[in-house]
Phi, psi and omega in degrees: 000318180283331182288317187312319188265001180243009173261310182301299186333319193271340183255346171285321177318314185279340156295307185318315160299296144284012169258336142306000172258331195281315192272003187292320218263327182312306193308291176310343217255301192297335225252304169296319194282335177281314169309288208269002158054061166261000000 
């Protein structure tokens, strides 16, 4: 029971994780494109 809740724990982290990586990467793209008036 405990490897099953610290296995699910590790993979929301890691969806969590990329998808904050995801929106970071948007966030920048837009962020550049806003600058460099593309």
């Amino acid at each position: 029971m405990t490897a099953l809740t610290s296995l699910a724990l590790l993979v929301l982290v890691i969806a969590n994780g990329a998808m904050y990586a995801g929106a970071m990467e948007e966030m920048a793209g837009h962020t550049a494109s806003g600058l460099f008036g593309r």
